[in-house]
mmCIF file of C-alpha atoms in Angstrom:
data_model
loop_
_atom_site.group_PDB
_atom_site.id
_atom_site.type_symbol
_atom_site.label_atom_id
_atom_site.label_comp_id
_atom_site.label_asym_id
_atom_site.label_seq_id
_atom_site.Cartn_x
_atom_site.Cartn_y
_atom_site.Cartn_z
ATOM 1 C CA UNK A 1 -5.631 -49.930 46.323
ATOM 2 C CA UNK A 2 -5.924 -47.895 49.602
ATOM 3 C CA UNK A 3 -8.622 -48.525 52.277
ATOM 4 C CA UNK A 4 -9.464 -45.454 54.046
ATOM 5 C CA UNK A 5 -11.280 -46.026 58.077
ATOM 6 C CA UNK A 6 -12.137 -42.331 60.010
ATOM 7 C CA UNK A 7 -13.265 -42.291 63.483
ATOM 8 C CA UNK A 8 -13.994 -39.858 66.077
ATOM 9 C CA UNK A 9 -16.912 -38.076 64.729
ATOM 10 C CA UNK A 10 -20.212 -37.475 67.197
ATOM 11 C CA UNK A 11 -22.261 -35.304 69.276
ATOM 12 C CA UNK A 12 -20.504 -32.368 70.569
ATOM 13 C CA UNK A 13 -21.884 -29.141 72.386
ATOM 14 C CA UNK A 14 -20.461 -25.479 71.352
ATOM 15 C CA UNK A 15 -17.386 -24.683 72.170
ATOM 16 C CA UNK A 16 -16.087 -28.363 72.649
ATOM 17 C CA UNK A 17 -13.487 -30.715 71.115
ATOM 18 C CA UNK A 18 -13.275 -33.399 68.676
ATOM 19 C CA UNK A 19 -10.550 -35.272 66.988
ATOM 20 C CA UNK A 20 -10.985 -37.495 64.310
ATOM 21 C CA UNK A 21 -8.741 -39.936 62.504
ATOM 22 C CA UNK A 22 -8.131 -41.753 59.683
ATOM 23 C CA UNK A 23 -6.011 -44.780 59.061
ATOM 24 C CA UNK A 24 -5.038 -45.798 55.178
ATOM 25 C CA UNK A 25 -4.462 -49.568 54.669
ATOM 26 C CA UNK A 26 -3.899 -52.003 52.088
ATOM 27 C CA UNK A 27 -1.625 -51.974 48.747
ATOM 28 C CA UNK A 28 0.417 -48.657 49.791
ATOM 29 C CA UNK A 29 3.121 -47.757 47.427
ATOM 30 C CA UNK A 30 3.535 -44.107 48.952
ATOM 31 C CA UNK A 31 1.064 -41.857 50.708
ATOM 32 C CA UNK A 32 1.322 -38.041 49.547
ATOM 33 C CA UNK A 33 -0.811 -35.153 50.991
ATOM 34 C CA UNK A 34 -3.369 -35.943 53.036
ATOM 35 C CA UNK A 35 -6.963 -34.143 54.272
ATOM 36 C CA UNK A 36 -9.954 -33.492 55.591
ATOM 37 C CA UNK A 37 -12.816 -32.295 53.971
ATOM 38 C CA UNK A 38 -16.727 -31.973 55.088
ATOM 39 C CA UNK A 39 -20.442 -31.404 53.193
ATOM 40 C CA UNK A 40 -23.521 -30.529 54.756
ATOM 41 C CA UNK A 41 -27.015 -31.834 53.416
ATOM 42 C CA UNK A 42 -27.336 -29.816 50.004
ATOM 43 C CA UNK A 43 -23.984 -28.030 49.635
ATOM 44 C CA UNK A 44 -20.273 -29.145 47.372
ATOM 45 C CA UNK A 45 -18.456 -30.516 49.606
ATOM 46 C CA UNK A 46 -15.507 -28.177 51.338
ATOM 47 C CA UNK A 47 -12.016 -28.536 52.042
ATOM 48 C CA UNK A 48 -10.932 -27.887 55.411
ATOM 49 C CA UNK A 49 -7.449 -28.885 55.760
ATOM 50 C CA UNK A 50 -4.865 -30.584 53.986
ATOM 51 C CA UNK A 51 -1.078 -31.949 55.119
ATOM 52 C CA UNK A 52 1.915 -32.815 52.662
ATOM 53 C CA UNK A 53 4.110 -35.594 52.942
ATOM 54 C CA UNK A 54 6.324 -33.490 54.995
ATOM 55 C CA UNK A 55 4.006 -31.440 56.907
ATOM 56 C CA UNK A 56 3.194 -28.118 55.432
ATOM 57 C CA UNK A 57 -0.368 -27.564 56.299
ATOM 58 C CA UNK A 58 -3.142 -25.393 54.777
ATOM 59 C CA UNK A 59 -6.670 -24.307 56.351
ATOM 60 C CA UNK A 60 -9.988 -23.373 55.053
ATOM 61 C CA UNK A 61 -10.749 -19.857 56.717
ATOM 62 C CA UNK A 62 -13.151 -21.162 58.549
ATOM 63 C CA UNK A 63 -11.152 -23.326 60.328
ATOM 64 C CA UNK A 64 -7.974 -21.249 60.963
ATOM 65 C CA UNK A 65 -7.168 -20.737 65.082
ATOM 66 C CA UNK A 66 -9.654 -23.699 65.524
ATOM 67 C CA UNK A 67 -8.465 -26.744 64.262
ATOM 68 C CA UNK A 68 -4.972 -28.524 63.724
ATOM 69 C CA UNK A 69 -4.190 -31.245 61.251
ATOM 70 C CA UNK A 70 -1.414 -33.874 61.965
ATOM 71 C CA UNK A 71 0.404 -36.948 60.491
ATOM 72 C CA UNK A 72 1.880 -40.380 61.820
ATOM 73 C CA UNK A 73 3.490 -41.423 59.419
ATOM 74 C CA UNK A 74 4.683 -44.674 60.131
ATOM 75 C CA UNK A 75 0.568 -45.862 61.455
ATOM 76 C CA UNK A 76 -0.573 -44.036 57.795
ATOM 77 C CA UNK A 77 -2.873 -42.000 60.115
ATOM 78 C CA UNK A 78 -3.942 -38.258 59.764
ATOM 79 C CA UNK A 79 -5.749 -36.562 62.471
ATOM 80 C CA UNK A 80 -7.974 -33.774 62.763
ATOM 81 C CA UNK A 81 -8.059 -31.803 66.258
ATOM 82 C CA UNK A 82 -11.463 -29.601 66.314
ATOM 83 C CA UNK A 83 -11.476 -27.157 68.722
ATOM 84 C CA UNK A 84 -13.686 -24.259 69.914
ATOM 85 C CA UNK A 85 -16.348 -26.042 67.856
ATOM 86 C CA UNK A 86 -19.251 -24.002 66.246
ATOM 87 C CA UNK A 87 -22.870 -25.218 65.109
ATOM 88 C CA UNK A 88 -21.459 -23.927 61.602
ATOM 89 C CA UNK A 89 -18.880 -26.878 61.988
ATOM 90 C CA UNK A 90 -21.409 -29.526 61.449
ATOM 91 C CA UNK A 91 -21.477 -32.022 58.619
ATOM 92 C CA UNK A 92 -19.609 -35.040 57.639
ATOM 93 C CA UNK A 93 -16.245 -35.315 57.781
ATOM 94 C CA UNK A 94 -14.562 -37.207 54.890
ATOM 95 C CA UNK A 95 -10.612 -38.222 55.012
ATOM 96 C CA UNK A 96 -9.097 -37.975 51.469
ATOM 97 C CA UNK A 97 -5.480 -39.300 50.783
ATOM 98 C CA UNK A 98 -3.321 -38.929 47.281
ATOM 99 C CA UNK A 99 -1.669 -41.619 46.795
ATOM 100 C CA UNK A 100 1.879 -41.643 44.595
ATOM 101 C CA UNK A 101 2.723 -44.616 42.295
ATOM 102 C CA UNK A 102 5.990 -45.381 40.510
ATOM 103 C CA UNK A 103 3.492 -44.679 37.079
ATOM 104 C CA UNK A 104 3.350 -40.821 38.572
ATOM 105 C CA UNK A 105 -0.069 -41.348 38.677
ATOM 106 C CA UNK A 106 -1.590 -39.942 42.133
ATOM 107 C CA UNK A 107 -5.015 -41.731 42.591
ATOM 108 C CA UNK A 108 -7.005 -40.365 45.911
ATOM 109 C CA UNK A 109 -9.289 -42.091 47.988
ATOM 110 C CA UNK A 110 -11.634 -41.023 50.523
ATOM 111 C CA UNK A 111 -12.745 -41.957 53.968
ATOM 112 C CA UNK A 112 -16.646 -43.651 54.753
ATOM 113 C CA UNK A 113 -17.290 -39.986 56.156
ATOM 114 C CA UNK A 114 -18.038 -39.710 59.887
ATOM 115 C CA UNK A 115 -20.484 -37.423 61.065
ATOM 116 C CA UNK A 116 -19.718 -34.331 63.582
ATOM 117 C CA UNK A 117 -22.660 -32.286 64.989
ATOM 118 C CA UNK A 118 -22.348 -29.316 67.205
ATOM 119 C CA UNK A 119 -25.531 -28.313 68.784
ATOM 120 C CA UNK A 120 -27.139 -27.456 72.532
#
């Protein structure tokens, strides 16, 4: 059983910066890719970036130029740095990490969500 925590979300004006984290805790066996993903009132929820266990990174389209996942391994923390934020950018932000287990089962869990809003 993983706990996921994110923090960083808030009030940001266009144009500005935001980085959010997320720290995993609890019964880890071994932490696979890891990611960021966001849903605005009424829409699926998106991916926006995801990170492998050894760093190989993929962006939504949307994001690409703007914002830059990362990985600490040893504090079980991915990041998301948002930069050159739009008012298109604006929803809640939800970590998701796949877990391995010896089973080769890959469970995932996700984050409480944290909420980013770009406006004037």
């Amino acid at each position: 059983q993983v706990q996921l925590v994110e923090s960083g979300g808030g009030l940001v004006q266009p144009g500005g910066s935001l980085r959010l984290s997320c720290t995993a805790s609890g019964s880890i066996f071994r932490l696979n890719a890891m990611g960021w993903y966001r849903q605005d009132p009424g829409k699926e929820r998106e991916l926006v970036a995801t990170i492998t266990s050894i760093g190989s990174t993929n962006y939504a389209d949307s994001v690409k130029g703007r914002f830059t996942i990362s990985r600490e391994n040893a504090k079980n923390t991915v990041y998301l740095q948002m930069d050159s934020l739009k008012p298109e950018d604006t929803a809640v932000y939800y970590c998701k990490v796949e877990e391995f287990l010896f089973t080769g089962k890959r469970p995932t869990y996700w984050g409480q969500g944290t909420q980013v809003t770009v406006s004037s």
